Amino acid sequence: MDEQLALRLRLFREGGQVPAEVTDFVAAELTALEAEGNTVTEATAGMLTSHLTMALGRLLRGEPIEEFPTDEQVAAELAGHPEAVARARAISARAARELGPALPESEVSFLGLHLAVLTRRPPADPAR
């Protein structure tokens, strides 16, 4: 994880926006993604980091996260990335085990979109 992304998590923690266990959980997930060969930086994972951190923080504070239907465009995009959906479900299950609450299905879908973008490999350079 690059310095800017670590700073993002530190600001969430130090600003009191989320409990330390949330930032620890998110940091561990980002470290696991990086260990799998993904580029985990502020540019590639900043939105994923904020979205997951804030969603888990709201759940731990007992604030409702409104369920909303995933629109057809999101569903179509996720259909092409079953590995991202599986990873999002696994993260939600770990969050439920480690922190208490599980993410609602709409949040799992959006987490899946973030993961699909993060894990997308750039096409090989045809000039090489």
Short mmCIF file of C-alpha atoms in Angstrom, two decimals:
data_model
loop_
_atom_site.label_atom_id
_atom_site.label_comp_id
_atom_site.label_asym_id
_atom_site.label_seq_id
_atom_site.Cartn_x
_atom_site.Cartn_y
_atom_site.Cartn_z
CA MET A 1 0.00 0.00 0.00
CA ASP A 2 1.43 3.33 -0.96
CA GLU A 3 1.95 6.22 1.45
CA GLN A 4 -1.04 8.25 0.23
CA LEU A 5 -3.45 5.36 0.67
CA ALA A 6 -2.06 4.67 4.14
CA LEU A 7 -2.59 8.37 4.91
CA ARG A 8 -6.24 8.09 3.80
CA LEU A 9 -6.80 5.29 6.31
CA ARG A 10 -4.91 7.14 9.03
CA LEU A 11 -7.10 10.21 8.52
CA PHE A 12 -10.25 8.12 8.90
CA ARG A 13 -8.90 6.66 12.13
CA GLU A 14 -7.42 9.80 13.65
CA GLY A 15 -10.41 11.90 12.62
CA GLY A 16 -12.69 9.63 14.63
CA GLN A 17 -14.81 8.83 11.60
CA VAL A 18 -14.49 5.09 12.14
CA PRO A 19 -13.24 2.82 14.91
CA ALA A 20 -9.68 1.55 14.68
CA GLU A 21 -10.89 -2.01 14.01
CA VAL A 22 -12.48 -0.82 10.77
CA THR A 23 -9.30 0.76 9.45
CA ASP A 24 -7.34 -2.30 10.56
CA PHE A 25 -9.78 -4.56 8.71
CA VAL A 26 -9.64 -2.44 5.53
CA ALA A 27 -5.83 -2.26 5.69
CA ALA A 28 -5.66 -6.06 5.97
CA GLU A 29 -7.94 -6.46 2.94
CA LEU A 30 -5.81 -4.03 0.91
CA THR A 31 -2.64 -5.86 1.96
CA ALA A 32 -4.17 -9.16 0.82
CA LEU A 33 -5.12 -7.66 -2.54
CA GLU A 34 -1.59 -6.34 -2.95
CA ALA A 35 -0.08 -9.72 -1.98
CA GLU A 36 -2.08 -11.25 -4.85
CA GLY A 37 -0.26 -9.00 -7.29
CA ASN A 38 -2.73 -6.14 -7.56
CA THR A 39 -1.47 -2.57 -7.65
CA VAL A 40 -2.95 -1.05 -4.50
CA THR A 41 -2.34 2.70 -4.49
CA GLU A 42 -4.26 5.87 -3.83
CA ALA A 43 -4.97 6.09 -7.56
CA THR A 44 -6.19 2.51 -7.93
CA ALA A 45 -7.82 1.84 -4.57
CA GLY A 46 -8.67 5.20 -3.00
CA MET A 47 -12.37 5.00 -3.74
CA LEU A 48 -12.54 1.34 -2.73
CA THR A 49 -10.85 2.24 0.56
CA SER A 50 -13.19 5.12 1.36
CA HIS A 51 -16.33 3.25 0.33
CA LEU A 52 -15.53 0.15 2.39
CA THR A 53 -14.31 2.15 5.39
CA MET A 54 -17.36 4.39 5.52
CA ALA A 55 -19.86 1.56 4.93
CA LEU A 56 -18.37 -0.54 7.73
CA GLY A 57 -18.18 2.49 10.00
CA ARG A 58 -21.88 3.24 9.46
CA LEU A 59 -22.79 -0.38 10.19
CA LEU A 60 -20.77 -0.46 13.41
CA ARG A 61 -22.40 2.77 14.57
CA GLY A 62 -25.79 1.19 13.95
CA GLU A 63 -26.63 3.62 11.18
CA PRO A 64 -28.78 2.08 8.50
CA ILE A 65 -27.38 1.61 5.05
CA GLU A 66 -30.29 1.95 2.72
CA GLU A 67 -30.74 -0.99 0.42
CA PHE A 68 -31.34 0.03 -3.15
CA PRO A 69 -31.76 -2.15 -6.18
CA THR A 70 -28.63 -2.60 -8.23
CA ASP A 71 -29.45 -1.21 -11.62
CA GLU A 72 -29.13 -3.18 -14.83
CA GLN A 73 -25.88 -1.48 -15.84
CA VAL A 74 -24.17 -2.47 -12.57
CA ALA A 75 -25.51 -6.02 -12.87
CA ALA A 76 -24.26 -6.25 -16.47
CA GLU A 77 -20.80 -5.03 -15.49
CA LEU A 78 -20.60 -7.46 -12.59
CA ALA A 79 -21.68 -10.36 -14.79
CA GLY A 80 -18.34 -10.02 -16.57
CA HIS A 81 -16.40 -10.10 -13.29
CA PRO A 82 -17.56 -13.07 -11.22
CA GLU A 83 -14.24 -13.14 -9.37
CA ALA A 84 -14.81 -9.57 -8.14
CA VAL A 85 -18.30 -10.46 -6.93
CA ALA A 86 -16.95 -13.54 -5.13
CA ARG A 87 -14.22 -11.41 -3.53
CA ALA A 88 -16.77 -8.78 -2.43
CA ARG A 89 -18.91 -11.50 -0.83
CA ALA A 90 -15.85 -12.93 0.92
CA ILE A 91 -14.93 -9.48 2.29
CA SER A 92 -18.49 -9.04 3.55
CA ALA A 93 -18.37 -12.45 5.25
CA ARG A 94 -15.03 -11.62 6.90
CA ALA A 95 -16.44 -8.28 8.06
CA ALA A 96 -19.39 -10.09 9.62
CA ARG A 97 -17.07 -12.53 11.42
CA GLU A 98 -14.52 -9.95 12.56
CA LEU A 99 -16.57 -6.81 13.10
CA GLY A 100 -20.16 -7.98 13.52
CA PRO A 101 -22.17 -6.59 10.65
CA ALA A 102 -22.30 -7.90 7.09
CA LEU A 103 -22.62 -5.51 4.20
CA PRO A 104 -26.03 -5.32 2.55
CA GLU A 105 -26.30 -6.71 -0.97
CA SER A 106 -26.24 -3.29 -2.64
CA GLU A 107 -22.95 -2.47 -0.88
CA VAL A 108 -21.53 -5.84 -1.92
CA SER A 109 -22.39 -4.95 -5.53
CA PHE A 110 -20.61 -1.63 -5.38
CA LEU A 111 -17.65 -3.21 -3.62
CA GLY A 112 -17.59 -5.72 -6.48
CA LEU A 113 -17.38 -2.87 -8.98
CA HIS A 114 -14.44 -1.33 -7.13
CA LEU A 115 -12.71 -4.72 -7.04
CA ALA A 116 -13.36 -5.33 -10.74
CA VAL A 117 -11.62 -2.07 -11.56
CA LEU A 118 -8.74 -2.76 -9.18
CA THR A 119 -8.07 -6.28 -10.40
CA ARG A 120 -8.43 -5.51 -14.09
CA ARG A 121 -5.08 -6.16 -15.70
CA PRO A 122 -3.97 -3.69 -18.35
CA PRO A 123 -3.74 -5.23 -21.81
CA ALA A 124 -0.33 -6.45 -22.87
CA ASP A 125 1.71 -3.96 -24.85
CA PRO A 126 1.60 -5.22 -28.45
CA ALA A 127 4.91 -3.41 -29.18
CA ARG A 128 6.74 -5.81 -26.85
#
